[in-house]
mmCIF file of C-alpha atoms and ligand atoms in Angstrom:
data_model
loop_
_atom_site.group_PDB
_atom_site.id
_atom_site.type_symbol
_atom_site.label_atom_id
_atom_site.label_comp_id
_atom_site.label_asym_id
_atom_site.label_seq_id
_atom_site.Cartn_x
_atom_site.Cartn_y
_atom_site.Cartn_z
ATOM 1 C CA UNK A 1 80.836 -25.222 16.262
ATOM 2 C CA UNK A 2 82.856 -22.730 14.273
ATOM 3 C CA UNK A 3 85.189 -23.334 11.341
ATOM 4 C CA UNK A 4 88.291 -21.219 11.889
ATOM 5 C CA UNK A 5 90.934 -20.095 9.428
ATOM 6 C CA UNK A 6 94.263 -20.978 11.051
ATOM 7 C CA UNK A 7 95.389 -17.483 12.050
ATOM 8 C CA UNK A 8 97.495 -17.015 15.196
ATOM 9 C CA UNK A 9 94.519 -15.347 16.900
ATOM 10 C CA UNK A 10 92.257 -18.301 16.106
ATOM 11 C CA UNK A 11 94.893 -20.782 17.217
ATOM 12 C CA UNK A 12 94.983 -19.023 20.590
ATOM 13 C CA UNK A 13 91.192 -19.470 20.818
ATOM 14 C CA UNK A 14 91.446 -23.142 19.907
ATOM 15 C CA UNK A 15 94.248 -23.670 22.443
ATOM 16 C CA UNK A 16 92.041 -22.175 25.161
ATOM 17 C CA UNK A 17 89.234 -24.531 24.189
ATOM 18 C CA UNK A 18 91.654 -27.473 24.433
ATOM 19 C CA UNK A 19 92.771 -26.360 27.882
ATOM 20 C CA UNK A 20 89.090 -26.096 28.868
ATOM 21 C CA UNK A 21 88.597 -29.765 28.003
ATOM 22 C CA UNK A 22 86.729 -29.105 24.732
ATOM 23 C CA UNK A 23 87.092 -30.860 21.379
ATOM 24 C CA UNK A 24 88.750 -29.306 18.317
ATOM 25 C CA UNK A 25 89.130 -30.771 14.815
ATOM 26 C CA UNK A 26 92.754 -30.437 13.722
ATOM 27 C CA UNK A 27 94.460 -30.780 10.337
ATOM 28 C CA UNK A 28 97.415 -33.154 10.045
ATOM 29 C CA UNK A 29 99.387 -34.275 7.006
ATOM 30 C CA UNK A 30 97.675 -37.710 7.145
ATOM 31 C CA UNK A 31 93.983 -37.128 7.970
ATOM 32 C CA UNK A 32 91.970 -34.684 10.096
ATOM 33 C CA UNK A 33 91.987 -35.494 13.825
ATOM 34 C CA UNK A 34 89.377 -35.124 16.573
ATOM 35 C CA UNK A 35 91.553 -33.600 19.286
ATOM 36 C CA UNK A 36 91.401 -32.933 23.018
ATOM 37 C CA UNK A 37 93.801 -32.562 25.920
ATOM 38 C CA UNK A 38 95.279 -36.061 26.113
ATOM 39 C CA UNK A 39 96.076 -35.687 29.807
ATOM 40 C CA UNK A 40 92.474 -34.872 30.773
ATOM 41 C CA UNK A 41 90.330 -38.021 31.171
ATOM 42 C CA UNK A 42 86.970 -36.203 30.816
ATOM 43 C CA UNK A 43 88.128 -34.533 27.602
ATOM 44 C CA UNK A 44 89.345 -37.901 26.286
ATOM 45 C CA UNK A 45 85.977 -39.488 27.115
ATOM 46 C CA UNK A 46 84.316 -36.783 25.013
ATOM 47 C CA UNK A 47 86.361 -37.964 22.011
ATOM 48 C CA UNK A 48 85.099 -41.541 22.433
ATOM 49 C CA UNK A 49 81.505 -40.322 22.768
ATOM 50 C CA UNK A 50 81.689 -38.064 19.690
ATOM 51 C CA UNK A 51 83.184 -40.820 17.529
ATOM 52 C CA UNK A 52 80.966 -43.598 18.840
ATOM 53 C CA UNK A 53 84.232 -45.456 19.429
ATOM 54 C CA UNK A 54 84.541 -48.389 21.849
ATOM 55 C CA UNK A 55 86.555 -47.478 24.954
ATOM 56 C CA UNK A 56 88.995 -50.355 24.354
ATOM 57 C CA UNK A 57 90.496 -48.595 21.332
ATOM 58 C CA UNK A 58 93.539 -46.494 22.375
ATOM 59 C CA UNK A 59 94.312 -42.986 21.094
ATOM 60 C CA UNK A 60 97.481 -41.423 19.678
ATOM 61 C CA UNK A 61 99.090 -38.521 21.588
ATOM 62 C CA UNK A 62 100.322 -35.788 19.248
ATOM 63 C CA UNK A 63 103.374 -33.791 20.283
ATOM 64 C CA UNK A 64 105.157 -30.789 18.789
ATOM 65 C CA UNK A 65 108.681 -32.088 19.392
ATOM 66 C CA UNK A 66 110.431 -35.344 20.264
ATOM 67 C CA UNK A 67 111.478 -33.947 23.651
ATOM 68 C CA UNK A 68 107.781 -33.914 24.509
ATOM 69 C CA UNK A 69 107.422 -37.542 23.439
ATOM 70 C CA UNK A 70 110.175 -38.481 25.904
ATOM 71 C CA UNK A 71 108.126 -37.053 28.759
ATOM 72 C CA UNK A 72 105.235 -39.404 27.882
ATOM 73 C CA UNK A 73 107.197 -42.646 28.215
ATOM 74 C CA UNK A 74 109.213 -44.521 30.831
ATOM 75 C CA UNK A 75 111.620 -45.749 28.148
ATOM 76 C CA UNK A 76 112.680 -43.749 25.116
ATOM 77 C CA UNK A 77 115.100 -46.134 23.399
ATOM 78 C CA UNK A 78 117.923 -45.243 21.061
ATOM 79 C CA UNK A 79 115.856 -46.710 18.224
ATOM 80 C CA UNK A 80 112.920 -44.445 19.138
ATOM 81 C CA UNK A 81 115.245 -41.446 19.177
ATOM 82 C CA UNK A 82 116.775 -42.337 15.800
ATOM 83 C CA UNK A 83 113.370 -42.967 14.199
ATOM 84 C CA UNK A 84 112.029 -39.682 15.562
ATOM 85 C CA UNK A 85 115.065 -37.725 14.357
ATOM 86 C CA UNK A 86 114.790 -39.276 10.891
ATOM 87 C CA UNK A 87 111.019 -39.315 10.376
ATOM 88 C CA UNK A 88 109.377 -36.668 12.584
ATOM 89 C CA UNK A 89 107.488 -34.540 11.993
ATOM 90 C CA UNK A 90 105.745 -37.070 9.761
ATOM 91 C CA UNK A 91 103.304 -39.959 9.311
ATOM 92 C CA UNK A 92 104.929 -42.343 11.819
ATOM 93 C CA UNK A 93 103.370 -43.281 15.187
ATOM 94 C CA UNK A 94 105.563 -45.000 17.785
ATOM 95 C CA UNK A 95 104.113 -47.228 20.509
ATOM 96 C CA UNK A 96 106.278 -46.984 23.638
ATOM 97 C CA UNK A 97 105.889 -47.779 27.363
ATOM 98 C CA UNK A 98 103.400 -45.354 28.953
ATOM 99 C CA UNK A 99 104.370 -42.803 31.612
ATOM 100 C CA UNK A 100 102.289 -42.963 34.800
ATOM 101 C CA UNK A 101 100.675 -39.509 34.415
ATOM 102 C CA UNK A 102 98.885 -40.409 31.149
ATOM 103 C CA UNK A 103 95.263 -41.288 31.974
ATOM 104 C CA UNK A 104 94.274 -44.894 31.293
ATOM 105 C CA UNK A 105 91.305 -43.524 29.259
ATOM 106 C CA UNK A 106 93.803 -42.288 26.625
ATOM 107 C CA UNK A 107 95.547 -45.665 26.265
ATOM 108 C CA UNK A 108 92.397 -47.778 26.793
ATOM 109 C CA UNK A 109 93.985 -49.340 29.845
ATOM 110 C CA UNK A 110 97.163 -50.471 28.022
ATOM 111 C CA UNK A 111 100.574 -49.946 29.612
ATOM 112 C CA UNK A 112 101.870 -48.563 26.309
ATOM 113 C CA UNK A 113 101.131 -45.261 24.571
ATOM 114 C CA UNK A 114 101.143 -44.239 20.897
ATOM 115 C CA UNK A 115 102.923 -40.949 20.127
ATOM 116 C CA UNK A 116 103.350 -38.989 16.933
ATOM 117 C CA UNK A 117 104.697 -35.601 15.869
ATOM 118 C CA UNK A 118 102.505 -34.586 12.911
ATOM 119 C CA UNK A 119 103.857 -32.559 10.025
ATOM 120 C CA UNK A 120 101.325 -29.760 9.844
ATOM 121 C CA UNK A 121 102.270 -26.228 10.920
ATOM 122 C CA UNK A 122 98.755 -25.440 12.200
ATOM 123 C CA UNK A 123 98.610 -28.391 14.559
ATOM 124 C CA UNK A 124 102.226 -28.040 15.674
ATOM 125 C CA UNK A 125 101.471 -24.438 16.668
ATOM 126 C CA UNK A 126 98.240 -25.464 18.417
ATOM 127 C CA UNK A 127 100.099 -28.058 20.506
ATOM 128 C CA UNK A 128 102.675 -25.438 21.509
ATOM 129 C CA UNK A 129 99.982 -22.935 22.485
ATOM 130 C CA UNK A 130 97.902 -25.496 24.386
ATOM 131 C CA UNK A 131 100.994 -26.762 26.208
ATOM 132 C CA UNK A 132 99.612 -30.314 26.374
ATOM 133 C CA UNK A 133 99.806 -33.358 24.091
ATOM 134 C CA UNK A 134 96.706 -33.716 21.922
ATOM 135 C CA UNK A 135 94.909 -37.043 21.938
ATOM 136 C CA UNK A 136 93.440 -37.366 18.458
ATOM 137 C CA UNK A 137 91.925 -40.234 16.522
ATOM 138 C CA UNK A 138 90.874 -39.656 12.936
ATOM 139 C CA UNK A 139 87.886 -37.279 12.932
ATOM 140 C CA UNK A 140 85.370 -39.753 11.486
ATOM 141 C CA UNK A 141 82.574 -41.694 13.199
ATOM 142 C CA UNK A 142 83.699 -45.190 14.219
ATOM 143 C CA UNK A 143 84.538 -47.386 11.165
ATOM 144 C CA UNK A 144 83.725 -44.697 8.575
ATOM 145 C CA UNK A 145 86.202 -43.200 6.107
ATOM 146 C CA UNK A 146 88.687 -40.745 7.635
ATOM 147 C CA UNK A 147 88.287 -37.109 6.562
ATOM 148 C CA UNK A 148 91.070 -35.541 4.497
ATOM 149 C CA UNK A 149 89.246 -32.229 4.033
ATOM 150 C CA UNK A 150 86.910 -30.152 6.219
ATOM 151 C CA UNK A 151 84.100 -30.831 3.736
ATOM 152 C CA UNK A 152 84.264 -34.558 4.626
ATOM 153 C CA UNK A 153 83.383 -34.054 8.309
ATOM 154 C CA UNK A 154 80.282 -35.847 9.578
ATOM 155 C CA UNK A 155 77.536 -33.572 11.044
ATOM 156 C CA UNK A 156 77.679 -35.568 14.315
ATOM 157 C CA UNK A 157 81.379 -34.743 14.666
ATOM 158 C CA UNK A 158 80.736 -31.070 13.850
ATOM 159 C CA UNK A 159 78.041 -30.964 16.542
ATOM 160 C CA UNK A 160 80.417 -32.295 19.175
ATOM 161 C CA UNK A 161 83.306 -29.872 18.689
ATOM 162 C CA UNK A 162 83.986 -26.274 19.677
ATOM 163 C CA UNK A 163 86.126 -25.438 16.630
ATOM 164 C CA UNK A 164 87.283 -26.879 13.324
ATOM 165 C CA UNK A 165 90.705 -25.651 12.225
ATOM 166 C CA UNK A 166 90.784 -25.622 8.438
ATOM 167 C CA UNK A 167 94.250 -26.558 7.239
ATOM 168 C CA UNK A 168 93.267 -27.460 3.666
ATOM 169 C CA UNK A 169 93.484 -30.902 2.036
ATOM 170 C CA UNK A 170 95.765 -33.431 3.774
ATOM 171 C CA UNK A 171 98.970 -34.117 1.809
ATOM 172 C CA UNK A 172 99.469 -37.784 2.718
ATOM 173 C CA UNK A 173 95.811 -38.834 2.835
ATOM 174 C CA UNK A 174 96.150 -42.167 4.723
ATOM 175 C CA UNK A 175 96.528 -42.639 8.496
ATOM 176 C CA UNK A 176 100.056 -42.883 9.924
ATOM 177 C CA UNK A 177 102.201 -46.007 10.027
ATOM 178 C CA UNK A 178 101.943 -47.443 13.567
ATOM 179 C CA UNK A 179 105.172 -49.086 14.747
ATOM 180 C CA UNK A 180 105.274 -50.848 18.095
ATOM 181 C CA UNK A 181 108.558 -50.558 19.965
ATOM 182 C CA UNK A 182 107.176 -52.438 22.972
ATOM 183 C CA UNK A 183 107.307 -55.719 21.073
ATOM 184 C CA UNK A 184 110.713 -57.259 20.471
ATOM 185 C CA UNK A 185 111.563 -57.095 17.614
ATOM 186 C CA UNK A 186 109.457 -54.024 16.681
ATOM 187 C CA UNK A 187 106.271 -54.729 14.698
ATOM 188 C CA UNK A 188 104.144 -52.731 12.280
ATOM 189 C CA UNK A 189 100.598 -52.531 13.669
ATOM 190 C CA UNK A 190 99.238 -50.366 10.840
ATOM 191 C CA UNK A 191 100.702 -49.813 7.389
ATOM 192 C CA UNK A 192 101.056 -46.209 6.299
ATOM 193 C CA UNK A 193 103.054 -43.901 4.095
ATOM 194 C CA UNK A 194 106.072 -43.405 6.418
ATOM 195 C CA UNK A 195 109.366 -44.036 4.600
ATOM 196 C CA UNK A 196 109.652 -47.850 4.782
ATOM 197 C CA UNK A 197 113.263 -47.874 3.581
ATOM 198 C CA UNK A 198 114.350 -45.476 6.318
ATOM 199 C CA UNK A 199 112.567 -47.588 8.953
ATOM 200 C CA UNK A 200 114.201 -50.762 7.629
ATOM 201 C CA UNK A 201 117.627 -49.144 7.687
ATOM 202 C CA UNK A 202 117.228 -47.916 11.264
ATOM 203 C CA UNK A 203 115.823 -51.208 12.573
ATOM 204 C CA UNK A 204 118.396 -53.266 10.655
ATOM 205 C CA UNK A 205 115.686 -55.129 8.748
ATOM 206 C CA UNK A 206 112.053 -54.870 7.711
ATOM 207 C CA UNK A 207 109.751 -54.995 10.766
ATOM 208 C CA UNK A 208 107.251 -57.859 10.966
ATOM 209 C CA UNK A 209 103.518 -57.250 10.737
ATOM 210 C CA UNK A 210 102.014 -57.289 14.223
ATOM 211 C CA UNK A 211 98.734 -59.068 14.749
ATOM 212 C CA UNK A 212 95.584 -56.959 14.868
ATOM 213 C CA UNK A 213 94.973 -58.176 18.391
ATOM 214 C CA UNK A 214 97.916 -56.151 19.684
ATOM 215 C CA UNK A 215 96.368 -52.981 18.279
ATOM 216 C CA UNK A 216 92.722 -53.027 19.319
ATOM 217 C CA UNK A 217 91.842 -50.324 16.804
ATOM 218 C CA UNK A 218 92.624 -52.463 13.782
ATOM 219 C CA UNK A 219 89.200 -53.866 12.924
ATOM 220 C CA UNK A 220 88.989 -55.692 9.627
ATOM 221 C CA UNK A 221 86.203 -53.421 8.431
ATOM 222 C CA UNK A 222 87.263 -49.844 8.780
ATOM 223 C CA UNK A 223 87.754 -46.754 6.659
ATOM 224 C CA UNK A 224 84.610 -47.864 4.905
ATOM 225 C CA UNK A 225 82.273 -45.802 2.730
ATOM 226 C CA UNK A 226 78.574 -46.674 2.464
ATOM 227 C CA UNK A 227 78.888 -47.696 -1.181
ATOM 228 C CA UNK A 228 79.711 -51.292 -2.057
ATOM 229 C CA UNK A 229 83.262 -51.440 -3.427
ATOM 230 C CA UNK A 230 84.304 -54.125 -5.896
ATOM 231 C CA UNK A 231 87.897 -54.718 -6.959
ATOM 232 C CA UNK A 232 88.376 -55.451 -10.652
ATOM 233 C CA UNK A 233 91.243 -55.751 -13.120
ATOM 234 C CA UNK A 234 89.451 -53.669 -15.715
ATOM 235 C CA UNK A 235 86.308 -51.649 -14.971
ATOM 236 C CA UNK A 236 83.098 -52.102 -16.999
ATOM 237 C CA UNK A 237 82.219 -49.198 -19.321
ATOM 238 C CA UNK A 238 78.820 -48.237 -17.945
ATOM 239 C CA UNK A 239 79.429 -48.385 -14.175
ATOM 240 C CA UNK A 240 80.920 -45.975 -11.641
ATOM 241 C CA UNK A 241 84.599 -46.808 -11.298
ATOM 242 C CA UNK A 242 87.973 -45.554 -10.168
ATOM 243 C CA UNK A 243 90.286 -46.529 -12.997
ATOM 244 C CA UNK A 244 94.038 -46.402 -13.510
ATOM 245 C CA UNK A 245 94.073 -46.084 -17.278
ATOM 246 C CA UNK A 246 92.625 -43.386 -19.519
ATOM 247 C CA UNK A 247 88.969 -44.148 -20.196
ATOM 248 C CA UNK A 248 86.284 -42.445 -22.232
ATOM 249 C CA UNK A 249 83.411 -43.684 -20.046
ATOM 250 C CA UNK A 250 81.635 -40.761 -18.341
ATOM 251 C CA UNK A 251 81.244 -43.000 -15.267
ATOM 252 C CA UNK A 252 84.985 -43.504 -14.854
ATOM 253 C CA UNK A 253 87.340 -41.384 -12.845
ATOM 254 C CA UNK A 254 91.022 -41.773 -13.568
ATOM 255 C CA UNK A 255 93.148 -42.074 -10.434
ATOM 256 C CA UNK A 256 96.854 -41.148 -10.305
ATOM 257 C CA UNK A 257 99.315 -43.862 -11.341
ATOM 258 C CA UNK A 258 101.706 -42.836 -8.582
ATOM 259 C CA UNK A 259 101.329 -44.318 -5.073
ATOM 260 C CA UNK A 260 101.707 -41.076 -3.121
ATOM 261 C CA UNK A 261 99.263 -39.170 -5.298
ATOM 262 C CA UNK A 262 96.794 -42.089 -5.224
ATOM 263 C CA UNK A 263 96.969 -42.293 -1.403
ATOM 264 C CA UNK A 264 96.389 -38.546 -1.113
ATOM 265 C CA UNK A 265 93.227 -38.806 -3.279
ATOM 266 C CA UNK A 266 91.513 -42.090 -2.398
ATOM 267 C CA UNK A 267 89.567 -41.012 0.743
ATOM 268 C CA UNK A 268 88.423 -37.849 -1.008
ATOM 269 C CA UNK A 269 86.979 -39.920 -3.866
ATOM 270 C CA UNK A 270 85.287 -42.317 -1.402
ATOM 271 C CA UNK A 271 83.672 -39.356 0.396
ATOM 272 C CA UNK A 272 82.457 -37.925 -2.943
ATOM 273 C CA UNK A 273 81.053 -41.326 -3.951
ATOM 274 C CA UNK A 274 79.028 -41.444 -0.722
ATOM 275 C CA UNK A 275 77.723 -37.902 -1.221
ATOM 276 C CA UNK A 276 76.514 -38.826 -4.686
ATOM 277 C CA UNK A 277 74.702 -41.848 -3.265
ATOM 278 C CA UNK A 278 76.363 -44.259 -5.695
ATOM 279 C CA UNK A 279 75.568 -47.838 -4.635
ATOM 280 C CA UNK A 280 78.384 -49.823 -6.224
ATOM 281 C CA UNK A 281 81.807 -48.693 -7.366
ATOM 282 C CA UNK A 282 84.392 -50.745 -9.196
ATOM 283 C CA UNK A 283 87.982 -50.067 -8.253
ATOM 284 C CA UNK A 284 90.778 -51.160 -10.568
ATOM 285 C CA UNK A 285 93.401 -53.081 -8.601
ATOM 286 C CA UNK A 286 96.423 -50.874 -7.976
ATOM 287 C CA UNK A 287 99.969 -52.304 -8.170
ATOM 288 C CA UNK A 288 100.722 -55.005 -5.543
ATOM 289 C CA UNK A 289 103.547 -52.965 -4.003
ATOM 290 C CA UNK A 290 101.221 -50.203 -2.780
ATOM 291 C CA UNK A 291 100.874 -51.890 0.597
ATOM 292 C CA UNK A 292 99.265 -49.077 2.608
ATOM 293 C CA UNK A 293 96.739 -48.371 -0.164
ATOM 294 C CA UNK A 294 95.929 -52.098 -0.379
ATOM 295 C CA UNK A 295 95.505 -52.326 3.391
ATOM 296 C CA UNK A 296 92.861 -49.577 3.356
ATOM 297 C CA UNK A 297 91.087 -50.910 0.250
ATOM 298 C CA UNK A 298 90.848 -54.355 1.838
ATOM 299 C CA UNK A 299 89.401 -52.905 5.047
ATOM 300 C CA UNK A 300 86.932 -50.753 3.107
ATOM 301 C CA UNK A 301 85.862 -53.865 1.148
ATOM 302 C CA UNK A 302 85.490 -56.106 4.141
ATOM 303 C CA UNK A 303 81.835 -57.100 4.814
ATOM 304 C CA UNK A 304 80.115 -55.411 7.817
HETATM 305 O O1 TXA B 1 97.442 -40.487 10.992
HETATM 306 C C1 TXA B 1 96.980 -40.773 12.093
HETATM 307 O O2 TXA B 1 97.519 -41.591 12.845
HETATM 308 C C2 TXA B 1 95.681 -40.062 12.519
HETATM 309 C C3 TXA B 1 96.007 -38.571 12.721
HETATM 310 C C4 TXA B 1 94.839 -37.792 13.268
HETATM 311 O O3 TXA B 1 97.139 -38.430 13.533
HETATM 312 N N1 TXA B 1 95.171 -40.635 13.717
HETATM 313 C C5 TXA B 1 94.599 -41.869 13.727
HETATM 314 O O4 TXA B 1 94.143 -42.263 14.983
HETATM 315 O O5 TXA B 1 94.493 -42.570 12.732
HETATM 316 P P1 TXA B 1 93.184 -43.503 15.183
HETATM 317 O O6 TXA B 1 92.768 -43.431 16.614
HETATM 318 O O7 TXA B 1 92.107 -43.489 14.178
HETATM 319 O O8 TXA B 1 94.125 -44.746 15.007
HETATM 320 C C6 TXA B 1 95.100 -45.031 15.990
HETATM 321 C C7 TXA B 1 95.635 -46.425 15.814
HETATM 322 C C8 TXA B 1 94.589 -47.467 16.157
HETATM 323 O O9 TXA B 1 94.696 -48.533 15.237
HETATM 324 C C9 TXA B 1 94.999 -47.904 17.565
HETATM 325 O O10 TXA B 1 94.625 -49.233 17.851
HETATM 326 C C10 TXA B 1 96.507 -47.761 17.510
HETATM 327 O O11 TXA B 1 96.735 -46.615 16.719
HETATM 328 N N2 TXA B 1 97.066 -47.552 18.853
HETATM 329 C C11 TXA B 1 96.942 -46.463 19.643
HETATM 330 N N3 TXA B 1 97.542 -46.654 20.833
HETATM 331 C C12 TXA B 1 98.070 -47.888 20.801
HETATM 332 C C13 TXA B 1 98.820 -48.676 21.732
HETATM 333 N N4 TXA B 1 99.137 -48.209 22.942
HETATM 334 N N5 TXA B 1 99.189 -49.920 21.356
HETATM 335 C C14 TXA B 1 98.862 -50.402 20.136
HETATM 336 N N6 TXA B 1 98.162 -49.709 19.219
HETATM 337 C C15 TXA B 1 97.766 -48.472 19.540
HETATM 338 MG MG1 MG B 2 90.715 -43.974 12.694
#
């Protein structure tokens, strides 16, 4: 494994590795991804093995442009086109009917496929150079916290990959919103930081929450650090805590009071907490309206 600075020369190397069926860690605006050629079943199987992920958990195909997304589906609706024009590149994944040439390994046997155009110049360039869509789950071991920096990567993931492309800290910090367009009306399978107002406007109303069963990857416990997390209204003075108000306790870390900034930071703090071997961390309840942040906190809190 080699960590590469994202120069054009290095991106050419990484693209060759992808075409050879190898694994590469890629930066995206949401979280780092564990990528391989999404049209190569052996390469896709390597992703599942490296993550320790059950084979019934489908992957997202990452494309550089919406024209490429069209080639991966048998039905690109007007709604899909409008959403992609408005919100791509960005943290929105669309589930659409799968084209026949996509291996069933990638979609875990489903007849739908998840596609997303990520907003990160390094990965967009890599996809162009590789000339194939990149299958990429978050680059963590199954059920662990997603990495938002290269420093968060698990040694087992590093061992399994040819290259790590370092694109710096992820701007968004939470996994993409997953919107299913194969259900009628469309449903949100995973909450994320995609512009909810824009989605509502395009769909002509707020999409319903889909059940976890329709998205096999949505286990209740997920995104979880090793430390025990406890939600509180106001953290105790002498214990490790992520707080929302100024505090003089040396054990407290003040988190941003703004949803976007909080989302961008939370996984980083959870990774640091695990590195320090802290056993229990209190987390002050963020505002109710931060739905994607709440979704991840609830999953991280959920008992094993
Ligand atoms: O932000 C992200 O989406 C990151 C970056 C790397 O792009 N990727 C990511 O992938 O979070 P992953 O594999 O950790 O999560 C993909 C989610 C899972 O919940 C999975 O069940 C769902 O998307 N999914 C994938 N294909 C699907 C399909 N055909 N139907 C329903 N859900 C699907
Ligand atoms: Mg994941």
